[in-house]
Short mmCIF file of C-alpha atoms and ligand atoms in Angstrom, two decimals:
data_model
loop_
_atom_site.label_atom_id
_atom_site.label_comp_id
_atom_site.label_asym_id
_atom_site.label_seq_id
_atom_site.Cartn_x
_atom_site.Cartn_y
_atom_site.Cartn_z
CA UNK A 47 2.82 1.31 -6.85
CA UNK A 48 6.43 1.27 -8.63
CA UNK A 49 8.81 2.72 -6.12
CA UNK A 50 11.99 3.67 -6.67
CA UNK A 51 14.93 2.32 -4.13
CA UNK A 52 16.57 4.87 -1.20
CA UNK A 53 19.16 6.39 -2.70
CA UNK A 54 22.97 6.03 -1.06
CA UNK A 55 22.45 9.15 0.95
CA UNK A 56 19.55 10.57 2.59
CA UNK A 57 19.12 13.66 4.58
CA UNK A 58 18.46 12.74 8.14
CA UNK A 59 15.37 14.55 9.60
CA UNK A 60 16.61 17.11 6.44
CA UNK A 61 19.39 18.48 6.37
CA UNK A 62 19.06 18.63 10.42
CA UNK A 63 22.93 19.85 10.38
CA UNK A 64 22.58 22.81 9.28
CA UNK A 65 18.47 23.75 9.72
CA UNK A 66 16.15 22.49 12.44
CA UNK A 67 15.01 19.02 12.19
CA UNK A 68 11.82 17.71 10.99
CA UNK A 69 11.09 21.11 9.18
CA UNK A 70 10.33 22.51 6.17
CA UNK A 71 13.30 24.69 6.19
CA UNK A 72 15.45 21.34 7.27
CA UNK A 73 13.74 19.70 3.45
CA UNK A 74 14.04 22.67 1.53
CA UNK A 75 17.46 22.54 2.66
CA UNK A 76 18.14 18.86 1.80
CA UNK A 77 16.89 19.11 -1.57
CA UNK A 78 19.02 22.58 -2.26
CA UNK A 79 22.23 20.70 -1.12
CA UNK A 80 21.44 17.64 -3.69
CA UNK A 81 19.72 14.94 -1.71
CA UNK A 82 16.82 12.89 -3.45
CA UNK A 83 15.59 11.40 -0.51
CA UNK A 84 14.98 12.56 3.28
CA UNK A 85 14.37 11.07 6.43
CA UNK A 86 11.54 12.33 9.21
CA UNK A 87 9.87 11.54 12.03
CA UNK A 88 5.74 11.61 12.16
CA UNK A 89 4.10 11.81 15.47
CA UNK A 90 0.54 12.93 15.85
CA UNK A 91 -1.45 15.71 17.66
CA UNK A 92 -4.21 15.49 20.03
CA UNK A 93 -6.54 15.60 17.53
CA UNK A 94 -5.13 13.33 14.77
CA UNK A 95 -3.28 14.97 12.96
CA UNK A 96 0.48 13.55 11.73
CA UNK A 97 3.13 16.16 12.63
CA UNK A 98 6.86 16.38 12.07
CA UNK A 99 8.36 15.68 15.49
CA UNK A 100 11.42 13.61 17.10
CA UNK A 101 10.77 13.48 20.52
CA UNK A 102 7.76 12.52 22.42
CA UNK A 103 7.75 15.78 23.96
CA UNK A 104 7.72 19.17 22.61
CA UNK A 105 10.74 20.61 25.05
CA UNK A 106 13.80 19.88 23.22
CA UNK A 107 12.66 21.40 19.45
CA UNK A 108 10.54 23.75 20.53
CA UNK A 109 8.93 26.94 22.87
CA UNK A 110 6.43 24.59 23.98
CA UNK A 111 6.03 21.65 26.39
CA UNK A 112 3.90 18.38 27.52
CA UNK A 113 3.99 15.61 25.05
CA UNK A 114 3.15 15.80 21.32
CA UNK A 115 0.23 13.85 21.83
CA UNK A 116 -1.28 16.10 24.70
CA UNK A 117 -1.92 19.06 22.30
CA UNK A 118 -4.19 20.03 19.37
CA UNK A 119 -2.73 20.85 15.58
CA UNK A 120 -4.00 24.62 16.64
CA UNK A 121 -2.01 24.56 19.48
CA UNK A 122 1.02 22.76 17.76
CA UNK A 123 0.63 25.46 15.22
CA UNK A 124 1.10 27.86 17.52
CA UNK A 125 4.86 26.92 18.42
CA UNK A 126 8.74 28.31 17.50
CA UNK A 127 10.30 25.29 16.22
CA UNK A 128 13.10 26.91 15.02
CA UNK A 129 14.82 29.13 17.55
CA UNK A 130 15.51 26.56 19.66
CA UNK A 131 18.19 25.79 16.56
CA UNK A 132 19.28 29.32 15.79
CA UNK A 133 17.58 32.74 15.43
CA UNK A 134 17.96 32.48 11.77
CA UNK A 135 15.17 30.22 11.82
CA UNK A 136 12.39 31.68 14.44
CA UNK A 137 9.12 31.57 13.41
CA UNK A 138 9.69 27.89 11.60
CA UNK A 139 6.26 26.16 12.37
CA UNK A 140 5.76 22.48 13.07
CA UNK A 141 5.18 20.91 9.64
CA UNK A 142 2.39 18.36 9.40
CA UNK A 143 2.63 15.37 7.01
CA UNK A 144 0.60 17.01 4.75
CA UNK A 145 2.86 20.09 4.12
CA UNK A 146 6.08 17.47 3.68
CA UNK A 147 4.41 15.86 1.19
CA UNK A 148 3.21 18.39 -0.66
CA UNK A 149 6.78 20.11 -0.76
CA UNK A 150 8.45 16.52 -1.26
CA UNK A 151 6.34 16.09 -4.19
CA UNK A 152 7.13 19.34 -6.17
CA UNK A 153 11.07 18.91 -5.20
CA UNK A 154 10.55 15.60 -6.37
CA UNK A 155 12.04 14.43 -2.77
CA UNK A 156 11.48 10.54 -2.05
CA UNK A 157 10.76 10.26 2.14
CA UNK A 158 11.46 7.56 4.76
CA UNK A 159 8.98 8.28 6.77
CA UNK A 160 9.73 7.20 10.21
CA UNK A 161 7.00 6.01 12.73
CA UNK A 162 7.34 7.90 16.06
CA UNK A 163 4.51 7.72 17.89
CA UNK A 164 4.67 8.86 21.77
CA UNK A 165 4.47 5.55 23.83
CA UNK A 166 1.35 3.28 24.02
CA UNK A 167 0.17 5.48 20.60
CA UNK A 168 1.82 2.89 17.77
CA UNK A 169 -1.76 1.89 16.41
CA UNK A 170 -3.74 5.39 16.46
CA UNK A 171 -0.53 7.40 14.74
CA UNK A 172 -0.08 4.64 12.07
CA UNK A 173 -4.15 4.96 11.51
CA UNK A 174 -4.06 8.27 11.43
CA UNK A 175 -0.95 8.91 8.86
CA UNK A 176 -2.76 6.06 7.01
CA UNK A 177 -5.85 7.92 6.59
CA UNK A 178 -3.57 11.09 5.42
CA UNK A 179 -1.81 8.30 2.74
CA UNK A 180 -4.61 6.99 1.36
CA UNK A 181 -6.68 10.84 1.12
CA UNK A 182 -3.76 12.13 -1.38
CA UNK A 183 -4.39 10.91 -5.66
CA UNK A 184 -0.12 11.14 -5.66
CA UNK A 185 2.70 10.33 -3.57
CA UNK A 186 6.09 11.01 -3.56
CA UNK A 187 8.05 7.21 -3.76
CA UNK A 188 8.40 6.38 -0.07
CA UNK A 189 9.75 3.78 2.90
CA UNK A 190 8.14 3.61 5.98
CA UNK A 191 9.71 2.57 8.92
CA UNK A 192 9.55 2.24 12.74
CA UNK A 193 11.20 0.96 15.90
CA UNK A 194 7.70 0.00 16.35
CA UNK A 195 6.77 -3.47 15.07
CA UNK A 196 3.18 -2.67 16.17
CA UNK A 197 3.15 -0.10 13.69
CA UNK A 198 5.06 -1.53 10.73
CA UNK A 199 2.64 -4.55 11.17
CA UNK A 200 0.00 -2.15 11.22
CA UNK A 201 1.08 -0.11 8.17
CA UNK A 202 1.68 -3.34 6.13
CA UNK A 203 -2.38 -3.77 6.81
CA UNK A 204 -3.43 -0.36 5.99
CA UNK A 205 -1.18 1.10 3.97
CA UNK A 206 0.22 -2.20 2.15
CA UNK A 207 1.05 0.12 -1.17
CA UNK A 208 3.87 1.78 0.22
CA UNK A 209 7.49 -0.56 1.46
CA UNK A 210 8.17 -1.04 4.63
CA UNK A 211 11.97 -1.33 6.30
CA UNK A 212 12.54 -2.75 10.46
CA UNK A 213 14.36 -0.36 11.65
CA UNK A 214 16.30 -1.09 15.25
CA UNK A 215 19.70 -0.20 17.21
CA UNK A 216 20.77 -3.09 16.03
CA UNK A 217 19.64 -6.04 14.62
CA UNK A 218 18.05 -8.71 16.47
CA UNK A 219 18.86 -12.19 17.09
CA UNK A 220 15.08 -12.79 15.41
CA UNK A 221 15.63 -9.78 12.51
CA UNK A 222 14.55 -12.38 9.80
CA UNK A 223 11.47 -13.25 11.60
CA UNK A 224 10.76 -9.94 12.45
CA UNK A 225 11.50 -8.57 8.55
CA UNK A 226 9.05 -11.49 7.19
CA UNK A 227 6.20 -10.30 9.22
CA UNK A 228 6.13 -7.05 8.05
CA UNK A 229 7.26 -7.91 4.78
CA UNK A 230 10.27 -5.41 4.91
CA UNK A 231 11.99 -4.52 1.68
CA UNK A 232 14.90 -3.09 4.08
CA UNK A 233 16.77 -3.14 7.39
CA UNK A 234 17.89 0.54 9.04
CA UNK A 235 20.41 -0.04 11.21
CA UNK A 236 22.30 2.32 14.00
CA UNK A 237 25.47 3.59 12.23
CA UNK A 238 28.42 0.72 13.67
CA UNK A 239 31.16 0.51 11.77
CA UNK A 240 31.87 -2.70 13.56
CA UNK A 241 28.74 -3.76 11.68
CA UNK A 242 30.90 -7.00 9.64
CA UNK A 243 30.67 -7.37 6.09
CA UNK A 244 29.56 -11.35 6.52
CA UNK A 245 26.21 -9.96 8.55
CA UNK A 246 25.36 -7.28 5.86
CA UNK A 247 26.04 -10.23 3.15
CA UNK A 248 23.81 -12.21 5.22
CA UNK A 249 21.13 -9.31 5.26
CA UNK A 250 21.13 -8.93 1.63
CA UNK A 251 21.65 -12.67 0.67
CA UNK A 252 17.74 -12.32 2.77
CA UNK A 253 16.37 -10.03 0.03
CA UNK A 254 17.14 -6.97 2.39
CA UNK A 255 18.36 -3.60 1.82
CA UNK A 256 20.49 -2.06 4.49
CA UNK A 257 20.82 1.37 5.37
CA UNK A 258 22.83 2.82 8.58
CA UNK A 259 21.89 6.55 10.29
CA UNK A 260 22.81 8.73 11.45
CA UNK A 261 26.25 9.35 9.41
CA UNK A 262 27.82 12.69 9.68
CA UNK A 263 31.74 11.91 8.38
CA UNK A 264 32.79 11.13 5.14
CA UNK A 265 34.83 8.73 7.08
CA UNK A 266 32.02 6.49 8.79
CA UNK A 267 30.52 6.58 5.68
CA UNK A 268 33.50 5.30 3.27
CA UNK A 269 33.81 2.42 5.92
CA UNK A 270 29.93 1.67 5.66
CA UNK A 271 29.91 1.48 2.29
CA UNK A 272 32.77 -0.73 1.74
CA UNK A 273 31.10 -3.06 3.75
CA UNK A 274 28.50 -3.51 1.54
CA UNK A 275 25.40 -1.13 3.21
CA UNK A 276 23.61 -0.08 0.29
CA UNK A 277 22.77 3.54 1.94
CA UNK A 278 23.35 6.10 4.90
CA UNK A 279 21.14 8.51 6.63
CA UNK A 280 23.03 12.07 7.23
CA UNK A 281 22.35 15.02 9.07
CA UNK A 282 24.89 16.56 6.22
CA UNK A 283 23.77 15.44 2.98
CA UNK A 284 25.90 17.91 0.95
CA UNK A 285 29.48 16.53 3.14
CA UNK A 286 29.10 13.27 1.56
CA UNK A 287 27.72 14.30 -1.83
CA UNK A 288 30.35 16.45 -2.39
CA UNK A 289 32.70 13.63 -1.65
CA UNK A 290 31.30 11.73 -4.46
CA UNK A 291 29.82 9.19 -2.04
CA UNK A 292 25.81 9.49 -3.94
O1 G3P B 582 15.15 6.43 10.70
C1 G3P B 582 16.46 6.39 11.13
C2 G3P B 582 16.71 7.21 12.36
O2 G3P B 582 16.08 8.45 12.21
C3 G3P B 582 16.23 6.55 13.61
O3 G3P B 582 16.62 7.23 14.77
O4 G3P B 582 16.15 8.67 16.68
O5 G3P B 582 17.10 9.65 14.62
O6 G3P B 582 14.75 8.88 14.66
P1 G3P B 582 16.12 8.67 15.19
MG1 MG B 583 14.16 9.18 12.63
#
């Protein structure tokens, strides 16, 4: 499948600054304020289905608790995931994969979609937002990433169409070996601006793209991209848009 390439900014969980994260208020958002791209986090409920969700738990974003993974998509469905944020937004639902990619593909939003299964989970989630992937005749163009290297190395098996990118803190002493096995098209890195210009070099002189979240000052990111990082994730898309930094 031709992709196209992350743009230079993404909207972190959407445009989680100003809308709840991981929503579809938090994409429509994103795409109103100019981004092309966005960033999310895909968990998956009790009964497989891939939901938009940081946390392992359901305590932080929403009116519910216990662990993503504990519940069913009808009890999932039932939660507020948006007063938690502000009242402005009460009622927002938990999103499944399904519903981001059907509203990323008629904004015409490209997604990193980030890996987050709940611990000891990395296989079953990547299976299951496989089997979501590979149901669907269109896409949006799309990264997939992970802290996981289970489930990058599992994704490059079962859903070997789509790039992949290692995603860590920061970059480990074995990051090449690690980016080989999974065939990654990109490294996302935790936003350092002590990150040195010789190391990103090094990155891209290794056929690597490299992309730095979560960025929230025009500052950080002017520094980042001087160094050479070809893209930022930002909870406030429109901030460094409107600074000319896309
Ligand atoms: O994908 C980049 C970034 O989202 C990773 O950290 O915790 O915000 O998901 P986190
Ligand atoms: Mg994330």
């Amino acid at each position: 499948m031709k992709q196209k390439s992350m743009p230079r900014i993404t909207a972190h969980r959407g445009a989680s600054g100003n809308a709840p994260e991981n929503t579809i208020a938090a994409i429509e958002l994103a795409a109103a304020e100019g981004a092309e791209w966005i960033e999310v986090d895909v968990n998956v409920s009790s009964d497989g289905i891939p939901v938009l969700h940081h946390d392992d738990d359901l305590d932080r974003c929403t009116d519910g608790q216990g662990l993503v993974i504990e519940l069913s998509m009808a009890e999932l469905a039932q939660l507020d995931t948006g007063s938690w944020f502000s009242k402005r937004y009460r009622g927002e639902r938990i999103a499944t994969l399904d519903d981001c990619l059907n509203l990323c593909e008629s904004l015409n939003l490209g997604i990193n979609l980030e890996i987050k299964p709940c611990s000891g989970w990395e296989i079953p989630t990547t299976d299951q937002i496989a089997a979501v992937l590979h149901r669907r005749h269109t896409l949006p163009n799309m990264v997939i990433s992970s802290f996981s290297h289970a489930a990058l190395l599992r994704a490059a098996e079962k859903i070997e169409f789509i790039p992949r990118a290692s995603l860590f803190l920061v970059a480990p002493p074995d990051w090449q070996q690690l980016t080989e096995e999974v065939s990654a098209i990109n490294l996302h890195l935790q936003d350092n601006t002590l990150l040195e210009k010789s190391t990103i070099d090094e990155f891209h002189r290794a056929g690597l793209g490299v992309y730095c979240y979560t960025v929230n000052t025009i500052e950080d990111a002017q520094v980042l991209f001087a160094q050479g990082v070809d893209g930022v994730f930002s909870n406030y898309p429109k901030l460094l848009i409107d600074a000319g930094l896309d």
